[in-house]
XYZ file of C-alpha atoms in Angstrom:
126
model
C 25.074 88.990 153.534
C 27.171 90.202 150.614
C 25.733 93.201 148.809
C 26.962 95.022 145.734
C 25.676 98.412 144.632
C 26.641 99.865 141.244
C 26.435 103.517 140.306
C 27.748 105.922 137.701
C 25.914 104.915 134.554
C 24.316 107.397 132.207
C 24.263 108.877 128.732
C 27.547 109.868 127.134
C 28.608 110.866 123.639
C 30.927 108.663 121.590
C 34.504 109.295 122.620
C 33.454 110.302 126.113
C 34.194 108.793 129.506
C 32.310 107.407 132.464
C 33.337 105.897 135.772
C 31.252 103.128 137.282
C 31.468 102.277 140.973
C 30.760 99.002 142.730
C 30.440 99.338 146.497
C 30.702 96.020 148.302
C 29.693 95.041 151.816
C 29.148 91.956 153.936
C 32.264 89.984 153.045
C 33.619 87.481 155.508
C 36.746 86.842 153.435
C 39.513 89.196 152.346
C 40.157 87.080 149.272
C 37.778 87.613 146.397
C 37.444 89.016 142.912
C 35.140 91.699 141.590
C 34.035 91.180 138.018
C 32.401 93.595 135.607
C 29.901 92.271 133.089
C 27.669 93.894 130.540
C 24.607 92.886 128.608
C 23.440 94.731 125.529
C 19.892 94.332 124.205
C 19.525 91.035 122.387
C 23.032 89.873 123.285
C 24.526 87.484 125.799
C 26.114 88.791 128.953
C 29.818 89.476 128.437
C 32.578 89.407 131.036
C 34.380 92.725 130.589
C 36.939 92.870 133.375
C 37.844 91.593 136.808
C 40.240 92.420 139.599
C 41.529 90.411 142.539
C 41.294 92.282 145.815
C 44.430 90.662 147.198
C 47.113 91.378 144.606
C 45.222 93.673 142.232
C 45.683 91.403 139.231
C 43.295 92.234 136.418
C 41.732 90.952 133.228
C 40.241 92.876 130.311
C 38.232 91.560 127.405
C 39.700 92.349 123.998
C 36.690 94.544 123.251
C 37.651 96.998 126.006
C 41.406 96.528 126.411
C 43.238 99.830 126.327
C 40.042 101.829 126.942
C 38.732 100.503 130.256
C 40.585 100.334 133.569
C 39.488 98.570 136.749
C 40.764 99.981 140.013
C 40.139 99.074 143.628
C 39.964 101.099 146.813
C 40.148 98.506 149.569
C 39.660 101.123 152.277
C 36.274 101.989 150.772
C 35.453 98.425 149.668
C 34.800 99.891 146.250
C 35.910 98.893 142.768
C 35.776 101.307 139.852
C 35.470 100.702 136.124
C 36.900 103.711 134.318
C 35.664 103.753 130.737
C 37.308 105.987 128.146
C 36.928 106.413 124.381
C 33.428 105.021 124.647
C 31.769 103.645 121.540
C 28.093 103.068 120.723
C 28.747 99.337 120.972
C 29.612 99.819 124.659
C 25.947 100.577 125.289
C 24.666 98.001 127.793
C 23.587 97.393 131.337
C 26.741 96.942 133.382
C 26.845 94.659 136.397
C 29.446 93.983 139.028
C 29.632 90.584 140.668
C 31.826 88.799 143.151
C 32.842 85.464 144.559
C 35.586 84.028 146.725
C 37.807 83.246 143.752
C 40.752 84.988 142.103
C 40.398 87.056 138.977
C 41.207 84.697 136.107
C 43.751 86.644 134.128
C 43.432 84.362 131.118
C 39.694 83.803 130.841
C 38.150 86.678 132.730
C 35.296 86.748 135.247
C 33.208 83.625 135.648
C 29.527 83.928 134.764
C 28.855 81.795 137.825
C 29.864 84.414 140.400
C 27.613 84.077 143.428
C 26.739 87.684 144.223
C 25.510 90.293 141.741
C 24.614 93.957 141.825
C 21.445 95.427 140.343
C 23.142 96.853 137.261
C 23.610 100.364 135.904
C 22.754 101.432 132.362
C 25.335 102.986 130.071
C 24.202 104.560 126.812
C 26.735 105.840 124.298
C 25.005 107.961 121.711
C 25.215 111.317 120.005
């Protein structure tokens, strides 16, 4: 059974940085994408980024482009979301999710991914 476990959330001041981790297990395929999503209070869930585990291709939403970076460590079955220059509007619960699909470089992660982590809260506030 596929399992995803996020970690690394917390409270950070505006302009600060955080690194989220998504540890994956239980895959029967080497070909899948890991997507990062976030949901702020009262807002719809937003696809932030994704990465394909095969070729490392990525996608970033315009709201985070240039500030967030998604990296993979295939040896550890872990994907990281490195978040820099954080803003109060980045405050949300962040989720990683996966499915046996490529990362869509044009449209980003699909909200219909099959497997989801439990989420980790990020609060950007002074």
